[in-house]
Amino acid sequence: MGRPPGPTATRPSLCAGFRLRIVYGRHPSQFGEYYAPDGESFPVVVVIHGGFWHERYGLELGRPLAADLVAHGVAAYNIEYRRLGGGGGWPQTGDDVLAAIDALDPAFGPVVTLGHSAGGHLAVWAAARHPRVIGAVAQAGVLDFLQHPHITRRAAELLGGTPSEVPALYADASPAALLPISKPLILIHGEDDEDVPFAQSEAFARASGAELIALPATGHMALITPNTPAWTTSRTAALRLTHP
């Protein structure tokens, strides 16, 4: 896969709530926001937002999660990437996630990916593809592009064709096609999820040996809503992976 131009970083503030903006390419969506506690080096949780890869959803979804992660002692890197309607598709969207991780200073600590919905797809996919990623947490992740018709229809938008039209892209992009993945994976999914079937995580856990945490009476968005048990479970899982 290709890579955008080398990264740059700007430091808008050095006060409380410090944020480092990392620009990893020329496209307006090729940047991330890095937050860290006071100190020198911390494990990094890469926050990858969802939205079925469409441009109408952005990294603002991940900002409250990043802030909460920092409050619990790790650095958080909330990334944006090219999405459908704004230069995205495959492999561009996947390339951006890898390039965003490439842009992290090598001096930073271990890297764990945390993603919700389509971001869960990218979190697990990046764990399979990027050597710096030591583990991944998928929150209601889209993990098998062939398992459910409405998931396959969404994946066809991302990949630009059906499984019979672009089979090589499905083999490259769908986490289920990349097994085995030799890194720890934690799948967190609400049993009442109305957008991504719980069976996505259930079947992937059986096939991969990943840890599955099922959340009864929990829907899709609770997983990224701070102060809910679903988010607390997600945060705890990410923190656990940062200390192998």
PDB file of C-alpha atoms in Angstrom, residues 13-218:
ATOM      1  CA  SER A  13      -1.084  24.653  23.470  1.00  0.00           C
ATOM      2  CA  LEU A  14       1.088  23.447  26.301  1.00  0.00           C
ATOM      3  CA  CYS A  15      -1.491  24.048  29.021  1.00  0.00           C
ATOM      4  CA  ALA A  16      -3.934  21.592  30.584  1.00  0.00           C
ATOM      5  CA  GLY A  17      -5.752  19.750  27.822  1.00  0.00           C
ATOM      6  CA  PHE A  18      -2.668  19.944  25.614  1.00  0.00           C
ATOM      7  CA  ARG A  19      -3.228  18.668  22.110  1.00  0.00           C
ATOM      8  CA  LEU A  20      -0.651  17.827  19.452  1.00  0.00           C
ATOM      9  CA  ARG A  21      -2.090  17.914  15.932  1.00  0.00           C
ATOM     10  CA  ILE A  22      -0.269  15.429  13.715  1.00  0.00           C
ATOM     11  CA  VAL A  23      -0.709  15.913   9.968  1.00  0.00           C
ATOM     12  CA  TYR A  24       0.258  12.781   8.058  1.00  0.00           C
ATOM     13  CA  GLY A  25      -0.730  13.731   4.496  1.00  0.00           C
ATOM     14  CA  ARG A  26      -1.947  16.517   2.221  1.00  0.00           C
ATOM     15  CA  HIS A  27      -5.664  15.703   2.286  1.00  0.00           C
ATOM     16  CA  PRO A  28      -7.702  17.685   4.859  1.00  0.00           C
ATOM     17  CA  SER A  29      -8.768  14.429   6.528  1.00  0.00           C
ATOM     18  CA  GLN A  30      -5.225  13.157   7.025  1.00  0.00           C
ATOM     19  CA  PHE A  31      -4.540  14.249  10.591  1.00  0.00           C
ATOM     20  CA  GLY A  32      -4.875  13.121  14.163  1.00  0.00           C
ATOM     21  CA  GLU A  33      -5.139  14.724  17.583  1.00  0.00           C
ATOM     22  CA  TYR A  34      -2.707  13.463  20.203  1.00  0.00           C
ATOM     23  CA  TYR A  35      -3.484  13.953  23.894  1.00  0.00           C
ATOM     24  CA  ALA A  36      -1.277  12.897  26.794  1.00  0.00           C
ATOM     25  CA  PRO A  37      -0.961  13.309  30.558  1.00  0.00           C
ATOM     26  CA  ASP A  38       1.947  15.300  31.925  1.00  0.00           C
ATOM     27  CA  GLY A  39       5.181  13.381  31.546  1.00  0.00           C
ATOM     28  CA  GLU A  40       7.500  11.916  28.948  1.00  0.00           C
ATOM     29  CA  SER A  41       6.149   8.690  27.466  1.00  0.00           C
ATOM     30  CA  PHE A  42       2.919   6.729  27.809  1.00  0.00           C
ATOM     31  CA  PRO A  43       1.201   3.836  26.067  1.00  0.00           C
ATOM     32  CA  VAL A  44      -0.901   5.184  23.198  1.00  0.00           C
ATOM     33  CA  VAL A  45      -4.509   4.222  22.490  1.00  0.00           C
ATOM     34  CA  VAL A  46      -5.401   5.053  18.896  1.00  0.00           C
ATOM     35  CA  VAL A  47      -9.092   6.029  18.827  1.00  0.00           C
ATOM     36  CA  ILE A  48     -10.772   5.248  15.492  1.00  0.00           C
ATOM     37  CA  HIS A  49     -14.299   6.550  15.017  1.00  0.00           C
ATOM     38  CA  GLY A  50     -17.034   4.738  13.119  1.00  0.00           C
ATOM     39  CA  GLY A  51     -19.866   5.793  10.842  1.00  0.00           C
ATOM     40  CA  PHE A  52     -19.717   3.068   8.156  1.00  0.00           C
ATOM     41  CA  TRP A  53     -16.731   4.851   6.603  1.00  0.00           C
ATOM     42  CA  HIS A  54     -18.835   7.868   5.495  1.00  0.00           C
ATOM     43  CA  GLU A  55     -17.599  11.458   5.614  1.00  0.00           C
ATOM     44  CA  ARG A  56     -20.637  12.713   7.508  1.00  0.00           C
ATOM     45  CA  TYR A  57     -19.115  11.151  10.636  1.00  0.00           C
ATOM     46  CA  GLY A  58     -15.815  12.481  11.981  1.00  0.00           C
ATOM     47  CA  LEU A  59     -13.305  12.352  14.801  1.00  0.00           C
ATOM     48  CA  GLU A  60     -15.463  14.564  17.010  1.00  0.00           C
ATOM     49  CA  LEU A  61     -17.049  11.241  18.017  1.00  0.00           C
ATOM     50  CA  GLY A  62     -13.747  10.209  19.567  1.00  0.00           C
ATOM     51  CA  ARG A  63     -12.823  13.381  21.451  1.00  0.00           C
ATOM     52  CA  PRO A  64     -14.722  12.589  24.674  1.00  0.00           C
ATOM     53  CA  LEU A  65     -13.224   9.098  24.665  1.00  0.00           C
ATOM     54  CA  ALA A  66      -9.713  10.461  24.178  1.00  0.00           C
ATOM     55  CA  ALA A  67     -10.163  12.860  27.074  1.00  0.00           C
ATOM     56  CA  ASP A  68     -11.351  10.059  29.341  1.00  0.00           C
ATOM     57  CA  LEU A  69      -8.461   7.795  28.363  1.00  0.00           C
ATOM     58  CA  VAL A  70      -5.967  10.537  29.223  1.00  0.00           C
ATOM     59  CA  ALA A  71      -7.686  11.002  32.582  1.00  0.00           C
ATOM     60  CA  HIS A  72      -6.920   7.337  33.226  1.00  0.00           C
ATOM     61  CA  GLY A  73      -3.210   7.616  32.558  1.00  0.00           C
ATOM     62  CA  VAL A  74      -2.544   6.832  28.906  1.00  0.00           C
ATOM     63  CA  ALA A  75      -2.005   8.918  25.781  1.00  0.00           C
ATOM     64  CA  ALA A  76      -4.814   8.985  23.222  1.00  0.00           C
ATOM     65  CA  TYR A  77      -4.449   9.565  19.484  1.00  0.00           C
ATOM     66  CA  ASN A  78      -7.813  10.366  17.943  1.00  0.00           C
ATOM     67  CA  ILE A  79      -7.404   9.979  14.188  1.00  0.00           C
ATOM     68  CA  GLU A  80      -9.241  11.198  11.138  1.00  0.00           C
ATOM     69  CA  TYR A  81      -9.014   9.439   7.786  1.00  0.00           C
ATOM     70  CA  ARG A  82     -10.376   9.722   4.268  1.00  0.00           C
ATOM     71  CA  ARG A  83     -13.959   8.484   4.120  1.00  0.00           C
ATOM     72  CA  LEU A  84     -16.584   7.859   1.465  1.00  0.00           C
ATOM     73  CA  GLY A  85     -17.583  11.153  -0.076  1.00  0.00           C
ATOM     74  CA  GLY A  86     -14.233  12.716   0.775  1.00  0.00           C
ATOM     75  CA  GLY A  87     -11.494  10.818  -1.034  1.00  0.00           C
ATOM     76  CA  GLY A  88     -11.991   7.559   0.850  1.00  0.00           C
ATOM     77  CA  GLY A  89     -12.669   4.027  -0.297  1.00  0.00           C
ATOM     78  CA  TRP A  90     -10.339   1.075  -0.381  1.00  0.00           C
ATOM     79  CA  PRO A  91      -7.387   0.977  -0.026  1.00  0.00           C
ATOM     80  CA  GLN A  92      -7.254   4.733   0.739  1.00  0.00           C
ATOM     81  CA  THR A  93      -9.142   4.470   4.031  1.00  0.00           C
ATOM     82  CA  GLY A  94      -6.973   1.632   5.286  1.00  0.00           C
ATOM     83  CA  ASP A  95      -3.802   3.318   4.036  1.00  0.00           C
ATOM     84  CA  ASP A  96      -4.667   6.383   6.107  1.00  0.00           C
ATOM     85  CA  VAL A  97      -5.009   4.427   9.342  1.00  0.00           C
ATOM     86  CA  LEU A  98      -1.604   2.823   8.800  1.00  0.00           C
ATOM     87  CA  ALA A  99      -0.045   6.159   7.863  1.00  0.00           C
ATOM     88  CA  ALA A 100      -1.534   7.849  10.928  1.00  0.00           C
ATOM     89  CA  ILE A 101       0.114   5.207  13.115  1.00  0.00           C
ATOM     90  CA  ASP A 102       3.381   5.558  11.170  1.00  0.00           C
ATOM     91  CA  ALA A 103       3.339   9.256  12.093  1.00  0.00           C
ATOM     92  CA  LEU A 104       3.550   8.573  15.824  1.00  0.00           C
ATOM     93  CA  ASP A 105       6.944   9.356  17.306  1.00  0.00           C
ATOM     94  CA  PRO A 106       8.863   6.085  17.814  1.00  0.00           C
ATOM     95  CA  ALA A 107       9.666   7.289  21.332  1.00  0.00           C
ATOM     96  CA  PHE A 108       6.024   7.018  22.332  1.00  0.00           C
ATOM     97  CA  GLY A 109       4.970   3.890  24.183  1.00  0.00           C
ATOM     98  CA  PRO A 110       3.179   0.752  22.968  1.00  0.00           C
ATOM     99  CA  VAL A 111       0.254   1.272  20.586  1.00  0.00           C
ATOM    100  CA  VAL A 112      -3.221  -0.232  21.025  1.00  0.00           C
ATOM    101  CA  THR A 113      -6.080   0.454  18.616  1.00  0.00           C
ATOM    102  CA  LEU A 114      -9.624   1.093  19.842  1.00  0.00           C
ATOM    103  CA  GLY A 115     -12.433   1.487  17.331  1.00  0.00           C
ATOM    104  CA  HIS A 116     -16.213   1.600  17.237  1.00  0.00           C
ATOM    105  CA  SER A 117     -18.371   0.019  14.515  1.00  0.00           C
ATOM    106  CA  ALA A 118     -16.536   0.637  11.208  1.00  0.00           C
ATOM    107  CA  GLY A 119     -13.729   1.972  13.393  1.00  0.00           C
ATOM    108  CA  GLY A 120     -13.685  -1.444  15.050  1.00  0.00           C
ATOM    109  CA  HIS A 121     -13.053  -2.934  11.623  1.00  0.00           C
ATOM    110  CA  LEU A 122     -10.119  -0.565  11.148  1.00  0.00           C
ATOM    111  CA  ALA A 123      -8.782  -1.221  14.659  1.00  0.00           C
ATOM    112  CA  VAL A 124      -8.595  -4.981  14.121  1.00  0.00           C
ATOM    113  CA  TRP A 125      -7.396  -4.575  10.535  1.00  0.00           C
ATOM    114  CA  ALA A 126      -4.575  -2.287  11.709  1.00  0.00           C
ATOM    115  CA  ALA A 127      -3.580  -4.839  14.363  1.00  0.00           C
ATOM    116  CA  ALA A 128      -3.210  -7.384  11.583  1.00  0.00           C
ATOM    117  CA  ARG A 129      -1.276  -5.028   9.307  1.00  0.00           C
ATOM    118  CA  HIS A 130       0.847  -2.673  11.419  1.00  0.00           C
ATOM    119  CA  PRO A 131       3.859  -3.939  13.406  1.00  0.00           C
ATOM    120  CA  ARG A 132       3.605  -1.196  16.058  1.00  0.00           C
ATOM    121  CA  VAL A 133       0.107  -2.221  17.124  1.00  0.00           C
ATOM    122  CA  ILE A 134       0.293  -4.699  20.010  1.00  0.00           C
ATOM    123  CA  GLY A 135      -3.456  -5.340  20.347  1.00  0.00           C
ATOM    124  CA  ALA A 136      -6.911  -4.062  19.481  1.00  0.00           C
ATOM    125  CA  VAL A 137     -10.296  -3.431  21.040  1.00  0.00           C
ATOM    126  CA  ALA A 138     -13.294  -3.569  18.696  1.00  0.00           C
ATOM    127  CA  GLN A 139     -16.478  -1.965  20.019  1.00  0.00           C
ATOM    128  CA  ALA A 140     -19.376  -3.426  18.022  1.00  0.00           C
ATOM    129  CA  GLY A 141     -16.880  -4.013  15.239  1.00  0.00           C
ATOM    130  CA  VAL A 142     -17.672  -4.743  11.604  1.00  0.00           C
ATOM    131  CA  LEU A 143     -15.480  -7.832  11.393  1.00  0.00           C
ATOM    132  CA  ASP A 144     -16.817 -10.030   8.597  1.00  0.00           C
ATOM    133  CA  PHE A 145     -17.860  -8.326   5.367  1.00  0.00           C
ATOM    134  CA  LEU A 146     -19.596 -11.465   4.098  1.00  0.00           C
ATOM    135  CA  GLN A 147     -21.605 -12.556   7.113  1.00  0.00           C
ATOM    136  CA  HIS A 148     -24.698 -10.319   6.996  1.00  0.00           C
ATOM    137  CA  PRO A 149     -26.358  -8.890   3.847  1.00  0.00           C
ATOM    138  CA  HIS A 150     -26.622  -5.318   5.139  1.00  0.00           C
ATOM    139  CA  ILE A 151     -22.977  -5.405   6.274  1.00  0.00           C
ATOM    140  CA  THR A 152     -21.946  -6.715   2.841  1.00  0.00           C
ATOM    141  CA  ARG A 153     -23.935  -3.899   1.228  1.00  0.00           C
ATOM    142  CA  ARG A 154     -22.091  -1.312   3.329  1.00  0.00           C
ATOM    143  CA  ALA A 155     -18.761  -2.982   2.608  1.00  0.00           C
ATOM    144  CA  ALA A 156     -19.527  -2.828  -1.108  1.00  0.00           C
ATOM    145  CA  GLU A 157     -19.741   0.962  -0.783  1.00  0.00           C
ATOM    146  CA  LEU A 158     -16.304   1.060   0.829  1.00  0.00           C
ATOM    147  CA  LEU A 159     -14.693  -1.398  -1.576  1.00  0.00           C
ATOM    148  CA  GLY A 160     -16.395  -0.221  -4.750  1.00  0.00           C
ATOM    149  CA  GLY A 161     -17.993  -3.511  -5.711  1.00  0.00           C
ATOM    150  CA  THR A 162     -19.590  -6.749  -4.631  1.00  0.00           C
ATOM    151  CA  PRO A 163     -17.640  -9.799  -3.421  1.00  0.00           C
ATOM    152  CA  SER A 164     -17.833 -11.323  -6.888  1.00  0.00           C
ATOM    153  CA  GLU A 165     -16.687  -8.088  -8.548  1.00  0.00           C
ATOM    154  CA  VAL A 166     -13.700  -7.234  -6.321  1.00  0.00           C
ATOM    155  CA  PRO A 167     -12.846 -10.415  -4.376  1.00  0.00           C
ATOM    156  CA  ALA A 168      -9.236  -9.356  -3.785  1.00  0.00           C
ATOM    157  CA  LEU A 169     -10.380  -6.240  -1.921  1.00  0.00           C
ATOM    158  CA  TYR A 170     -12.655  -8.265   0.353  1.00  0.00           C
ATOM    159  CA  ALA A 171      -9.737 -10.599   1.070  1.00  0.00           C
ATOM    160  CA  ASP A 172      -7.555  -7.597   1.956  1.00  0.00           C
ATOM    161  CA  ALA A 173     -10.071  -5.544   3.943  1.00  0.00           C
ATOM    162  CA  SER A 174     -12.284  -7.943   5.900  1.00  0.00           C
ATOM    163  CA  PRO A 175     -10.742  -8.938   9.257  1.00  0.00           C
ATOM    164  CA  ALA A 176     -12.336 -12.378   9.034  1.00  0.00           C
ATOM    165  CA  ALA A 177     -10.293 -12.999   5.884  1.00  0.00           C
ATOM    166  CA  LEU A 178      -7.026 -12.111   7.652  1.00  0.00           C
ATOM    167  CA  LEU A 179      -7.123 -14.776  10.347  1.00  0.00           C
ATOM    168  CA  PRO A 180      -5.094 -15.828  12.178  1.00  0.00           C
ATOM    169  CA  ILE A 181      -4.124 -12.499  13.762  1.00  0.00           C
ATOM    170  CA  SER A 182      -1.327 -13.116  16.244  1.00  0.00           C
ATOM    171  CA  LYS A 183      -2.097 -10.250  18.629  1.00  0.00           C
ATOM    172  CA  PRO A 184      -4.574  -9.982  21.500  1.00  0.00           C
ATOM    173  CA  LEU A 185      -8.008  -8.833  20.400  1.00  0.00           C
ATOM    174  CA  ILE A 186     -10.897  -7.882  22.672  1.00  0.00           C
ATOM    175  CA  LEU A 187     -14.370  -7.670  21.150  1.00  0.00           C
ATOM    176  CA  ILE A 188     -17.023  -5.730  23.078  1.00  0.00           C
ATOM    177  CA  HIS A 189     -20.557  -5.842  21.733  1.00  0.00           C
ATOM    178  CA  GLY A 190     -24.022  -5.040  22.999  1.00  0.00           C
ATOM    179  CA  GLU A 191     -26.469  -7.893  22.643  1.00  0.00           C
ATOM    180  CA  ASP A 192     -29.194  -5.412  21.621  1.00  0.00           C
ATOM    181  CA  ASP A 193     -27.082  -3.648  18.975  1.00  0.00           C
ATOM    182  CA  GLU A 194     -29.409  -2.226  16.336  1.00  0.00           C
ATOM    183  CA  ASP A 195     -26.746  -1.383  13.717  1.00  0.00           C
ATOM    184  CA  VAL A 196     -24.060  -4.072  13.768  1.00  0.00           C
ATOM    185  CA  PRO A 197     -25.334  -7.553  14.656  1.00  0.00           C
ATOM    186  CA  PHE A 198     -23.924  -9.064  17.833  1.00  0.00           C
ATOM    187  CA  ALA A 199     -23.279 -12.174  15.723  1.00  0.00           C
ATOM    188  CA  GLN A 200     -20.460 -10.295  13.965  1.00  0.00           C
ATOM    189  CA  SER A 201     -18.384 -10.393  17.140  1.00  0.00           C
ATOM    190  CA  GLU A 202     -19.695 -13.753  18.308  1.00  0.00           C
ATOM    191  CA  ALA A 203     -18.658 -15.556  15.111  1.00  0.00           C
ATOM    192  CA  PHE A 204     -15.327 -13.731  14.873  1.00  0.00           C
ATOM    193  CA  ALA A 205     -14.465 -14.670  18.448  1.00  0.00           C
ATOM    194  CA  ARG A 206     -15.148 -18.339  17.690  1.00  0.00           C
ATOM    195  CA  ALA A 207     -13.012 -18.239  14.556  1.00  0.00           C
ATOM    196  CA  SER A 208     -10.141 -16.195  15.969  1.00  0.00           C
ATOM    197  CA  GLY A 209      -9.958 -17.038  19.657  1.00  0.00           C
ATOM    198  CA  ALA A 210     -10.423 -13.346  20.474  1.00  0.00           C
ATOM    199  CA  GLU A 211     -11.863 -12.421  23.845  1.00  0.00           C
ATOM    200  CA  LEU A 212     -15.570 -11.550  23.601  1.00  0.00           C
ATOM    201  CA  ILE A 213     -17.305  -9.368  26.170  1.00  0.00           C
ATOM    202  CA  ALA A 214     -21.063  -9.462  25.627  1.00  0.00           C
ATOM    203  CA  LEU A 215     -23.066  -6.606  27.124  1.00  0.00           C
ATOM    204  CA  PRO A 216     -26.715  -7.477  27.835  1.00  0.00           C
ATOM    205  CA  ALA A 217     -29.417  -4.861  27.167  1.00  0.00           C
ATOM    206  CA  THR A 218     -26.889  -2.605  25.409  1.00  0.00           C
TER     207      THR A 218
END
